[in-house]
Short mmCIF file of C-alpha atoms (C1' of nucleotides) in Angstrom, two decimals:
data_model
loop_
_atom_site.label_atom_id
_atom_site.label_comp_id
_atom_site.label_asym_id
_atom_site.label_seq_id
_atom_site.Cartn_x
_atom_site.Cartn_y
_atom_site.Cartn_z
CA UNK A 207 30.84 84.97 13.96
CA UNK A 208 28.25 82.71 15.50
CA UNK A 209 29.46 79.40 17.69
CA UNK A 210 28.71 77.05 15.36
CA UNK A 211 27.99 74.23 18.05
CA UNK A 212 26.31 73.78 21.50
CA UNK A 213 27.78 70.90 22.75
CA UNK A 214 29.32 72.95 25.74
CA UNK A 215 26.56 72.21 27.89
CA UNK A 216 24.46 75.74 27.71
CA UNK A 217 22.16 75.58 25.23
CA UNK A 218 19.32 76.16 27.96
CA UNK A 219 20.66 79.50 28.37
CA UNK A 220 21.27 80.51 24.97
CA UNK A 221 18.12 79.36 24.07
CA UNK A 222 16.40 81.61 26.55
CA UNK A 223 18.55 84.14 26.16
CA UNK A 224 17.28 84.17 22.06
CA UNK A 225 13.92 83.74 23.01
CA UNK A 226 14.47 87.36 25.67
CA UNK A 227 15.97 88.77 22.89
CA UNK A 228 12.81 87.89 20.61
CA UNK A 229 9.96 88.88 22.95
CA UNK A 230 11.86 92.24 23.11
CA UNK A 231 12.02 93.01 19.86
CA UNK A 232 8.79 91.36 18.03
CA UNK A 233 6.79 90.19 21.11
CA UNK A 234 5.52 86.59 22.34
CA UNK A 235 4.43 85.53 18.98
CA UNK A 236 7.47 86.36 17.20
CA UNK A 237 9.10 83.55 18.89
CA UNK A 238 8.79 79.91 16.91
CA UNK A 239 10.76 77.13 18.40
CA UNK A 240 11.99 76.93 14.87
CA UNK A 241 13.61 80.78 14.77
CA UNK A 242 15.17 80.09 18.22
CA UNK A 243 16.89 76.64 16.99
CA UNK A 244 18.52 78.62 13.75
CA UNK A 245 19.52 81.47 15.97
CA UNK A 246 21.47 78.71 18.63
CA UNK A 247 22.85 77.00 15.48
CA UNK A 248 21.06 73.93 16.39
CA UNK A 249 18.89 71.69 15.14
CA UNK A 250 14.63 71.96 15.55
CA UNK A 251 14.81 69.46 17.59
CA UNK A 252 17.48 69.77 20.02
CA UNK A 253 15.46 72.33 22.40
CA UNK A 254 12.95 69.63 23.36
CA UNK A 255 15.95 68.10 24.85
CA UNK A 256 15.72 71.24 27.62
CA UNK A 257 12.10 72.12 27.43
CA UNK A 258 9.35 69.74 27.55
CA UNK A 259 7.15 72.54 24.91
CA UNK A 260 7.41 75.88 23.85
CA UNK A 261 5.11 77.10 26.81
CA UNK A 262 7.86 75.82 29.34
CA UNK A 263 10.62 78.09 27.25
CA UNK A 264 8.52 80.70 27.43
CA UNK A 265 8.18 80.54 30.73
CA UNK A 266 11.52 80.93 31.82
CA UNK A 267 11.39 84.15 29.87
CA UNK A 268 8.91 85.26 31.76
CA UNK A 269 10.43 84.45 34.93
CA UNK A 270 13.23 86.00 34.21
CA UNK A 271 10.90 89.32 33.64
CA UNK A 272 9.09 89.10 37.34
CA UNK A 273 12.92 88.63 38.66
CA UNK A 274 14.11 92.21 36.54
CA UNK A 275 10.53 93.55 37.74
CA UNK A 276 11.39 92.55 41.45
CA UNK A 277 14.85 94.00 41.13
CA UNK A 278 13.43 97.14 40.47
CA UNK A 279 10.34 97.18 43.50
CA UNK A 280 13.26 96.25 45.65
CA UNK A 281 15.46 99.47 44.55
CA UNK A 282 12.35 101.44 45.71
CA UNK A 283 11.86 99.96 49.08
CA UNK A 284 15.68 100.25 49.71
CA UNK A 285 15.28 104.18 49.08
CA UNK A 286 12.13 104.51 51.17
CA UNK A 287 13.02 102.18 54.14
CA UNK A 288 14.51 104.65 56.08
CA UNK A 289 11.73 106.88 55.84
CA UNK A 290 9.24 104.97 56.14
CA UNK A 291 10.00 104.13 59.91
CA UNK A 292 9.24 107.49 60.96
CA UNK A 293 6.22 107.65 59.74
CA UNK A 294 4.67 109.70 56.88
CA UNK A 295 6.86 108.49 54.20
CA UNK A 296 4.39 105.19 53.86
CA UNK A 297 2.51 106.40 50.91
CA UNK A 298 5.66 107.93 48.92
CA UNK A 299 6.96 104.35 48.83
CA UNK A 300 3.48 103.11 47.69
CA UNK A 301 3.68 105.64 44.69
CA UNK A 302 7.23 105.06 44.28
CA UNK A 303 6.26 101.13 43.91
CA UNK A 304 3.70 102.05 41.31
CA UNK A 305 5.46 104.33 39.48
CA UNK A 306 8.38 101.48 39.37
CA UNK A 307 5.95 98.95 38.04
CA UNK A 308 4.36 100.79 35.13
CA UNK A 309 7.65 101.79 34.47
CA UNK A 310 8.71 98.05 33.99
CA UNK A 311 5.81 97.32 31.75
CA UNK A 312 5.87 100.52 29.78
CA UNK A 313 10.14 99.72 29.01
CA UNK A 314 9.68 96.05 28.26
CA UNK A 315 6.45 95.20 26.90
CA UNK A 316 6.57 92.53 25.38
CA UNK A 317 8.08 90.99 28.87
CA UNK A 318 5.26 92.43 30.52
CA UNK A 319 2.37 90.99 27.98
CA UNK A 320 4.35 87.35 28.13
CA UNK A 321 4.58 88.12 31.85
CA UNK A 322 0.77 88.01 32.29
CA UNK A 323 -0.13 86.09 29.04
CA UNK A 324 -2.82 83.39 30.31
CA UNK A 325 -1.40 80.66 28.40
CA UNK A 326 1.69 80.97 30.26
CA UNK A 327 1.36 82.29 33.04
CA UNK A 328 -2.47 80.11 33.42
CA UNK A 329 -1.91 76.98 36.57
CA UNK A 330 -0.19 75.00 36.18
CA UNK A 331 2.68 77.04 36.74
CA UNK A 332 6.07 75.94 37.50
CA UNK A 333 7.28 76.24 41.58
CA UNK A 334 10.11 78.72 40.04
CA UNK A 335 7.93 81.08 38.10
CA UNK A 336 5.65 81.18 40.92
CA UNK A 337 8.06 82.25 43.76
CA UNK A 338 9.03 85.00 41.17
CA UNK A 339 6.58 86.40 40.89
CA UNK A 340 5.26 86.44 44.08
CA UNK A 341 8.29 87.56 45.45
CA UNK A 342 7.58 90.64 43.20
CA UNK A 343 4.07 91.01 45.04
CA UNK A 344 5.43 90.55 48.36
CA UNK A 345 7.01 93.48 48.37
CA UNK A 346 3.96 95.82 47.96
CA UNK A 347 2.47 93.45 50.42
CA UNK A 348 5.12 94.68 53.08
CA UNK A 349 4.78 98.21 51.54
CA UNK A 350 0.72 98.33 52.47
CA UNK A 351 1.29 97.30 55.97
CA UNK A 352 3.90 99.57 56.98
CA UNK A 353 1.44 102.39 55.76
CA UNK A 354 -1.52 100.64 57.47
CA UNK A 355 0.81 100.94 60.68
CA UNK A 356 1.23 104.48 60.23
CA UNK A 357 -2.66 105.33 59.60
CA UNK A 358 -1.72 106.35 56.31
CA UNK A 359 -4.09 103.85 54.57
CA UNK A 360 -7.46 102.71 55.82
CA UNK A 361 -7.26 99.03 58.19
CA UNK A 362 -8.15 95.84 56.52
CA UNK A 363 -6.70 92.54 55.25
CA UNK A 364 -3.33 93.85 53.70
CA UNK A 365 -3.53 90.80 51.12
CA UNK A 366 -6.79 92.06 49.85
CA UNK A 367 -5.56 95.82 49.84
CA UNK A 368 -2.16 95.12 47.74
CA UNK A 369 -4.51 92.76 45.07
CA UNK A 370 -6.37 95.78 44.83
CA UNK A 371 -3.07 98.30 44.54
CA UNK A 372 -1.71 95.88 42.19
CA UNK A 373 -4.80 95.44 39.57
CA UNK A 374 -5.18 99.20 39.48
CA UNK A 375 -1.94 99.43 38.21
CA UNK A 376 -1.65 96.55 36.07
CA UNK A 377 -4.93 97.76 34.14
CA UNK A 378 -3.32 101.01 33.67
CA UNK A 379 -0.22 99.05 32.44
CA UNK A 380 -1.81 96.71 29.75
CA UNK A 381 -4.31 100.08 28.66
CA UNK A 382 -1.18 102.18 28.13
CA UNK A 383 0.47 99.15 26.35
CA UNK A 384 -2.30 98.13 24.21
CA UNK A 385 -2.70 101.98 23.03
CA UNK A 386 -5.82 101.61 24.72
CA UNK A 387 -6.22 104.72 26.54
CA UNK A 388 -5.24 107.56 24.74
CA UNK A 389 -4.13 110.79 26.78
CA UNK A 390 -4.56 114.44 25.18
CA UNK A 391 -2.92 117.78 25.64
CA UNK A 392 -5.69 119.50 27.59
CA UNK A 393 -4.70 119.61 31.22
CA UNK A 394 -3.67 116.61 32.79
CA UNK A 395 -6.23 114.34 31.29
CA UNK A 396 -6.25 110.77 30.25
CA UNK A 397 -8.84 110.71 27.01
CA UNK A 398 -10.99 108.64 25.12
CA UNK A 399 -10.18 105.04 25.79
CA UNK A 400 -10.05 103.45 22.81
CA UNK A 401 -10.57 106.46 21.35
CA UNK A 402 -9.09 107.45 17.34
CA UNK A 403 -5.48 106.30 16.41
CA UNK A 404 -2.05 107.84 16.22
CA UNK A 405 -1.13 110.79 18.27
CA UNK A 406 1.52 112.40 19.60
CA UNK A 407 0.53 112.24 23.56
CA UNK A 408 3.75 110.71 25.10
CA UNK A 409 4.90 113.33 27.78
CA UNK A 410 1.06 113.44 29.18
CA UNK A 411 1.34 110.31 29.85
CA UNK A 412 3.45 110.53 32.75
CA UNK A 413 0.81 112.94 34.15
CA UNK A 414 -1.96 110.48 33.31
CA UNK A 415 0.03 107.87 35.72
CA UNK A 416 0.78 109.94 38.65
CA UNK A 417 -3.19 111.29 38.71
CA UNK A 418 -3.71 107.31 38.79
CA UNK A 419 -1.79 106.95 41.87
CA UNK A 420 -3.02 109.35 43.54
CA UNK A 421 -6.28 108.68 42.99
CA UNK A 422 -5.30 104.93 44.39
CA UNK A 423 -3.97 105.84 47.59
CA UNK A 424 -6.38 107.93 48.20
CA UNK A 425 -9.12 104.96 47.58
CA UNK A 426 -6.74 103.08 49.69
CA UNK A 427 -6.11 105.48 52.20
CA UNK A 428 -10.35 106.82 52.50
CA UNK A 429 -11.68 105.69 56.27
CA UNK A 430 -14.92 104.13 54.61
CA UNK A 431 -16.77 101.41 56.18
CA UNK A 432 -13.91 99.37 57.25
CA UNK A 433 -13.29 102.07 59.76
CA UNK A 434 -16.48 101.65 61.59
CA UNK A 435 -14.17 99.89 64.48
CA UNK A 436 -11.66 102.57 64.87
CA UNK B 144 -28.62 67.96 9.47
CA UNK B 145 -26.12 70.01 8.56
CA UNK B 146 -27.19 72.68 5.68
CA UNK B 147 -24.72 71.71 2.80
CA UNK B 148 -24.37 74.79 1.31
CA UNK B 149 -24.13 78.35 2.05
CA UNK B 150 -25.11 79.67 -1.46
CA UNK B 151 -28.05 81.83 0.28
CA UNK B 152 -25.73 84.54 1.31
CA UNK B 153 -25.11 84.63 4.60
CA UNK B 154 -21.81 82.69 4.97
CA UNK B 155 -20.09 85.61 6.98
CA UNK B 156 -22.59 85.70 9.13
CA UNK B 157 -22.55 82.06 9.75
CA UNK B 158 -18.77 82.08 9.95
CA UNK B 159 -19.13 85.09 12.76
CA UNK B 160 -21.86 82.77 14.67
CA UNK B 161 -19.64 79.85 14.57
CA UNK B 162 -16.52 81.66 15.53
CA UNK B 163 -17.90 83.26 18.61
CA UNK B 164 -19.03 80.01 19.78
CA UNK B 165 -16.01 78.70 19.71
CA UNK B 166 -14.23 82.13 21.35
CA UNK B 167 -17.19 80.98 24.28
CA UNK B 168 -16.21 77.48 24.46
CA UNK B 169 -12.32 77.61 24.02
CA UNK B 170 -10.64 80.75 23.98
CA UNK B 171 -9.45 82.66 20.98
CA UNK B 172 -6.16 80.31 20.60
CA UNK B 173 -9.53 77.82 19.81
CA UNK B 174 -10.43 79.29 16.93
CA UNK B 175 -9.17 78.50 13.67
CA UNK B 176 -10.00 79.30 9.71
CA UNK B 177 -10.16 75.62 8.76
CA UNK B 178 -12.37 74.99 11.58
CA UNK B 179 -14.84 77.64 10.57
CA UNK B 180 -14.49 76.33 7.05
CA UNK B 181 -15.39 73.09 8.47
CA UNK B 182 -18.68 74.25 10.71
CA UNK B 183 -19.69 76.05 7.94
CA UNK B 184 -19.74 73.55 5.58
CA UNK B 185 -17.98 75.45 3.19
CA UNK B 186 -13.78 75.32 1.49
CA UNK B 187 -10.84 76.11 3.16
CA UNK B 188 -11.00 79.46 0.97
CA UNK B 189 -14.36 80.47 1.00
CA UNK B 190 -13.83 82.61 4.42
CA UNK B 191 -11.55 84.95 2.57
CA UNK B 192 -14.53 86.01 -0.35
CA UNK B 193 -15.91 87.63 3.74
CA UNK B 194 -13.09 88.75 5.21
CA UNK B 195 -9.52 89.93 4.42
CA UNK B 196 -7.86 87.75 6.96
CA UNK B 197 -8.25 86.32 10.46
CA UNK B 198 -7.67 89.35 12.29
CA UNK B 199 -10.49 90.87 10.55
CA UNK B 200 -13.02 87.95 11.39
CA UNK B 201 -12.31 87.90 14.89
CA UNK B 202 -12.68 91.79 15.03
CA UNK B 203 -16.37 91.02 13.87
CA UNK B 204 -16.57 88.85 17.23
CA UNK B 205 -15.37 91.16 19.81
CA UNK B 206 -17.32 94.45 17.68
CA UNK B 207 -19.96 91.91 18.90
CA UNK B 208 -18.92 91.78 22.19
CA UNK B 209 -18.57 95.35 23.05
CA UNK B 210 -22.70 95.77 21.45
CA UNK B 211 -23.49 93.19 24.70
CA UNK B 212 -21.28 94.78 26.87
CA UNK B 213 -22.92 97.83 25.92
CA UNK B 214 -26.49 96.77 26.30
CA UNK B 215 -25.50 95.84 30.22
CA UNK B 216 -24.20 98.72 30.86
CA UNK B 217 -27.27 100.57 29.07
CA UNK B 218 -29.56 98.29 31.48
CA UNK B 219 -27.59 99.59 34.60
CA UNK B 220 -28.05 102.99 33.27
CA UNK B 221 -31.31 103.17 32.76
CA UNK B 222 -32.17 101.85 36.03
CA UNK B 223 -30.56 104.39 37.86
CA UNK B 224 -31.13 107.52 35.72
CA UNK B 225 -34.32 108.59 37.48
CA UNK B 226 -32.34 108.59 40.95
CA UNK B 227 -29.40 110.46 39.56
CA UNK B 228 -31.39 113.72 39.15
CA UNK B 229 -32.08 113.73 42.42
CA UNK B 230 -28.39 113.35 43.50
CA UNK B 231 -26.68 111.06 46.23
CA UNK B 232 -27.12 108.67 43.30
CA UNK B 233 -24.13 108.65 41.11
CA UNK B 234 -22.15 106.65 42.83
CA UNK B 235 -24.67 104.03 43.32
CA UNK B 236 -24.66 104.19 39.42
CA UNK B 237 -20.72 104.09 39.32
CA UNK B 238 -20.99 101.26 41.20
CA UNK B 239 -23.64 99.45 39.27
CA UNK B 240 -21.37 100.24 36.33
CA UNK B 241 -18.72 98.29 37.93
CA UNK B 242 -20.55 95.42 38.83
CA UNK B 243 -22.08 94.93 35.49
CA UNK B 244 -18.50 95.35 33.95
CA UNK B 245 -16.65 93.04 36.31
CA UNK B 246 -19.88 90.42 35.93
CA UNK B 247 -19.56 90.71 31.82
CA UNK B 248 -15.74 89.40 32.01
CA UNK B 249 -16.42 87.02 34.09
CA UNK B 250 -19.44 85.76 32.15
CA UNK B 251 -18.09 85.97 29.17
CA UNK B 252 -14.15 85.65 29.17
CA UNK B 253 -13.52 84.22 25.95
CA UNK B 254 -15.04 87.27 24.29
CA UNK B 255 -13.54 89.96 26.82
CA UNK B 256 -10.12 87.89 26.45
CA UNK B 257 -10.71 88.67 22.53
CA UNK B 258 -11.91 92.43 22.95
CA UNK B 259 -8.89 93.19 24.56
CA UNK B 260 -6.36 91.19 22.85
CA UNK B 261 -3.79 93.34 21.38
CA UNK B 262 -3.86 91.92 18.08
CA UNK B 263 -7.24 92.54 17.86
CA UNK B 264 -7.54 96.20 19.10
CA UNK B 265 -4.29 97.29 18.27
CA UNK B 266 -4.56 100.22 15.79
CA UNK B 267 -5.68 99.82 12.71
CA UNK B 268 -9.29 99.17 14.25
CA UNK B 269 -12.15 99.12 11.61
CA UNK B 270 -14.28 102.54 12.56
CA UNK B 271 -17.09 99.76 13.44
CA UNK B 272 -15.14 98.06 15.95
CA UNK B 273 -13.99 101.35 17.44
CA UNK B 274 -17.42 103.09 17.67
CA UNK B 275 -18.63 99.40 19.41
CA UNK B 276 -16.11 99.90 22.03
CA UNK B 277 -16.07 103.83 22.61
CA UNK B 278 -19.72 103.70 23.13
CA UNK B 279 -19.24 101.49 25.92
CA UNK B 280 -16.69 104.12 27.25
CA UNK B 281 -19.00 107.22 26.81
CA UNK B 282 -21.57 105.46 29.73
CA UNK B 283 -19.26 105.88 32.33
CA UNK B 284 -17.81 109.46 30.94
CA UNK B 285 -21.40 110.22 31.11
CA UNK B 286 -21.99 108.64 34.88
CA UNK B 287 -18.54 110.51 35.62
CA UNK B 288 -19.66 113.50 34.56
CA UNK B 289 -23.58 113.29 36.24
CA UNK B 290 -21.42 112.58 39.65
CA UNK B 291 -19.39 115.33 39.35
CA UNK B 292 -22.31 117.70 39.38
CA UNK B 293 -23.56 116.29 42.40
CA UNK B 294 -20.50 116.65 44.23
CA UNK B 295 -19.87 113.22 44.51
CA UNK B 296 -16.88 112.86 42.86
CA UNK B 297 -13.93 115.06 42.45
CA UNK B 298 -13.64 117.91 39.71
CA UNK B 299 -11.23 117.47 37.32
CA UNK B 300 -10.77 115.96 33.69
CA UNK B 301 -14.15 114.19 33.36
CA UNK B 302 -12.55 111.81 30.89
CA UNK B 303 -9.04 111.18 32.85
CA UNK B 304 -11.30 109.99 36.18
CA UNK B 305 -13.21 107.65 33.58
CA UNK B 306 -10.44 106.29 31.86
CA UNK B 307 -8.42 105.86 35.64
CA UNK B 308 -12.22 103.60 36.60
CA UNK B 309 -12.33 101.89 33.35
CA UNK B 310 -8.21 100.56 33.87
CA UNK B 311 -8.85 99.86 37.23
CA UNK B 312 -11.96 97.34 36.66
CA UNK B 313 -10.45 96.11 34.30
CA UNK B 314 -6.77 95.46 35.94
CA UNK B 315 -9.39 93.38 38.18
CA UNK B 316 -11.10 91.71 35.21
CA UNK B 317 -8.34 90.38 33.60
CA UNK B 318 -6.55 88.91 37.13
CA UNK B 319 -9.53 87.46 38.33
CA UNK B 320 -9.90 86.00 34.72
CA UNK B 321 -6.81 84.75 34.63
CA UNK B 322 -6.47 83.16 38.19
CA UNK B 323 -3.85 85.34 38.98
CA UNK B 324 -5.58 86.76 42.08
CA UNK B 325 -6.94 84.48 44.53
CA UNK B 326 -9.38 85.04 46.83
CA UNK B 327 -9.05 83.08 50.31
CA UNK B 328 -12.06 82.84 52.49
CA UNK B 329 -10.31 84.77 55.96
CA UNK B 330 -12.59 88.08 55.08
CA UNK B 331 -13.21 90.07 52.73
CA UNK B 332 -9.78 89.64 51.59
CA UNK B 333 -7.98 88.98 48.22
CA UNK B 334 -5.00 87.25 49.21
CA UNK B 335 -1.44 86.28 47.26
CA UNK B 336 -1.64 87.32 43.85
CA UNK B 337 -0.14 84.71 41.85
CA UNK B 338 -0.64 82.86 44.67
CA UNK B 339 -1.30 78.87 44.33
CA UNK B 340 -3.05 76.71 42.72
CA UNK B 341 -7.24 75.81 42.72
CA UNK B 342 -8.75 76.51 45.81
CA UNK B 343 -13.12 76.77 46.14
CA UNK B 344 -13.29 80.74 46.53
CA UNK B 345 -15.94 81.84 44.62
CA UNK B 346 -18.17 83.18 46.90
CA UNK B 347 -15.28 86.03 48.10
CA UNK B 348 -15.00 87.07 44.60
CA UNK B 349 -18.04 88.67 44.93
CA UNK B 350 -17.00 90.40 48.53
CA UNK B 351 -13.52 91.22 46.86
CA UNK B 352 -15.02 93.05 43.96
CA UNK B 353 -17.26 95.31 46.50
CA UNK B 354 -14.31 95.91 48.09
CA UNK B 355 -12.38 97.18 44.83
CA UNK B 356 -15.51 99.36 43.77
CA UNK B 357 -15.42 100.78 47.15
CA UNK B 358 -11.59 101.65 47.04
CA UNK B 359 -12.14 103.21 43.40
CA UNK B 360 -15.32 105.03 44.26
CA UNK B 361 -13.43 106.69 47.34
CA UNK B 362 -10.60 107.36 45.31
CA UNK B 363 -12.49 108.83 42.54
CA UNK B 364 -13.88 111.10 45.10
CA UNK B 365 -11.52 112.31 47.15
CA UNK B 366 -10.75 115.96 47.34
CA UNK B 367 -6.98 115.70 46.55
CA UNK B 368 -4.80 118.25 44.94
CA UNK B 369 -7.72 118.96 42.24
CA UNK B 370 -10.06 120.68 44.97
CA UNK B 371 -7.54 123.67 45.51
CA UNK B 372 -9.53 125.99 43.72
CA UNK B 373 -12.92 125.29 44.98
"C1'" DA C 224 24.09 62.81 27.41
"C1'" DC C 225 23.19 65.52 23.64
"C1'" DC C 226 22.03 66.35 19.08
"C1'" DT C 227 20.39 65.36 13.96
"C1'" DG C 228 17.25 64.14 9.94
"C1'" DA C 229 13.19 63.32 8.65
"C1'" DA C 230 8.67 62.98 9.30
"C1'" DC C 231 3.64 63.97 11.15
"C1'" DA C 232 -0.17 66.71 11.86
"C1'" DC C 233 -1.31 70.92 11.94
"C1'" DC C 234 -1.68 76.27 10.58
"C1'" DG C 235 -3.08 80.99 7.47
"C1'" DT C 236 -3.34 82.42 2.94
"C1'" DT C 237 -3.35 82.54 -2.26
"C1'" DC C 238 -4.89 81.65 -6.84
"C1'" DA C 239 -6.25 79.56 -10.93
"C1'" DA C 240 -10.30 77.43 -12.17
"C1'" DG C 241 -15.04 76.16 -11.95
"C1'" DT C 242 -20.46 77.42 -11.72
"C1'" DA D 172 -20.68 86.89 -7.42
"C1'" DC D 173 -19.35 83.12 -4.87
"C1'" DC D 174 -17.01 78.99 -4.00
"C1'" DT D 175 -13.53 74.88 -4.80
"C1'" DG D 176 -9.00 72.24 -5.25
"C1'" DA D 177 -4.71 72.38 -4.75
"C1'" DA D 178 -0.81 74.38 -3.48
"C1'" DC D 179 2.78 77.37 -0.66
"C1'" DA D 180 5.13 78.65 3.24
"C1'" DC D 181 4.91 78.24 7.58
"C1'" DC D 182 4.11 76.04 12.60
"C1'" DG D 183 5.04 72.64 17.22
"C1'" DT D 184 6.41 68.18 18.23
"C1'" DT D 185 8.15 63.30 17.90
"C1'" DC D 186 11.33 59.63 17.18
"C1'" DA D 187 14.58 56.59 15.38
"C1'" DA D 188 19.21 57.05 14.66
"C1'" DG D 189 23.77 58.88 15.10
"C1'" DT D 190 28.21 60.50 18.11
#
DNA sequence: ACCTGAACACCGTTCAAGT
DNA sequence: ACCTGAACACCGTTCAAGT
């Protein structure tokens, strides 16, 4: 039994709501203004009353994503707090954090793709989307000092460390996505990137993510030349 | 002058020229059949005598781009092979790999946009496009593999550490591309991913890349959990 | 204020027909 | 074999007009 009319003031919401529901299920480009407009039992038109263009829909879509993504970082950080102030637990929050975050993009891809699509997510970007998602990177921001404090990660410009955390992890993310990296039975290997089609990897991949982290804090965490002051 | 006709034979070739120019100059979203059609001087339905459909034509374009990605890395390769043997030199060559990686994106973003696109590379791949990009892959498995012996890196799944080097590069590829990591000029920091809008970085790219080599390169050779046995 | 109907300028793709 | 003309089934977006 669909509402067969609108006029109650939220067809914003339902419209993003439809377009969610479409990036789920068939990804970014299975949503045409047109589709959404049937689905809201509205005419083609009547979304351009709420959206300047189909980029600006999508974009609350996405920003809806780096608020569910945040929501998630945050649960971490609330386990780990405690912890963390004594010292030691710095890097188990880091891993939790990255575990979190390819967890997000490996449950809701197509969020995840839209999420980091250039044409949306490309300047200029709206003030809202923006302070979503870097809320979301704040957090591992926070997460990197705190370890820094505790000499459990090398000394350095936090900013540049967490860009660094963060684009490890979000190539692993789009890789794993894209079926890009394939990951085999032997051991705990990853395999072959771009390597031959269908297989049944699956549970190895969980494997293939925490050797990834690992091998991450440990870059993070190495002395190296930006110890020479210490 | 343009030819009028494209009896001699070559039309898919023409139509794989034209498209990649226009992958260069405007992005993938720029390229379009009736546009080929139109450069080549040819119908609206002459394309599809080439290729089966659009996908298939713009797989031609990226096969192409993973044969020049490949012939950089080759270059770094070959530079450094006579070093190698001698050890203390594979991770100069990792590095080099890197570089030459991180520098083809940024050259060339149009075409690494396309090579990674999941449409594009999403399985089914033609065996030719696959073979373009895996022997790309097999340079670093190889480089892996020659630091391993030298103790330079850490034992383990040869293939795993490459894949882990190849996500993170490009995790850093793809947010540099997209302006979704900016680079401030305090340091050698990145700073605020997702962060504002057009500054004149630059310049700290090039620091900020060092600096993510660095952190793999330390990672990749850390003792860890795999050096129990040795 | 919010929505509709109808149009405009695009797409990718197909298919009979031409040479 | 290779290409054309014309059509089909889509798009995003606009705009006068309705309520």
């Amino acid at each position: 039994m669909v509402t067969d009319t609108y006029h109650h003031g939220n067809l914003r919401a339902a419209l993003v709501a439809a377009a969610a529901e479409l990036v789920s299920d068939a990804g970014v480009e299975g949503v045409t203004m047109r589709s959404l407009s049937r689905a809201a039992g509205v005419s083609r038109a009547a979304p351009y009353r709420h959206f300047a263009d189909k980029r600006e829909l999508l974009a609350a879509v996405a920003e809806a994503g780096f608020l569910d993504l945040d929501r998630r970082l945050s649960e971490v950080e609330g386990r780990g707090a405690a912890g963390a102030v004594e010292g030691g637990e710095g890097r188990a929050v880091l891993a939790d954090l990255m575990r979190a975050y390819v967890g997000f993009a490996l449950d809701r891809p197509g969020h995840y793709r839209l999420m980091f699509s250039p044409d949306i997510v490309r300047p200029p970007r709206s003030v809202s989307l923006q302070e979503s998602a870097s809320r979301a990177f704040e957090r591992s921001l926070e997460a990197i000092r705190a370890a820094q404090e505790t000499q459990e990660l090398r000394s350095g410009d936090a900013a540049a460390l967490a860009s660094i955390m963060w684009s490890a992890v979000h190539g692993l993310a789009v890789l794993l996505l894209d079926g890009q990296v394939r990951v085999t039975s032997d051991g705990s290997g990853g395999h072959a990137l771009l390597a031959g089609d269908e297989t049944d990897e699956a549970q190895n991949v969980e494997s293939f993510i925490e050797l990834t982290i690992e091998i991450v804090l440990d870059g993070l965490s190495s002395a190296a030349s930006e110890a020479r002051r210490s």
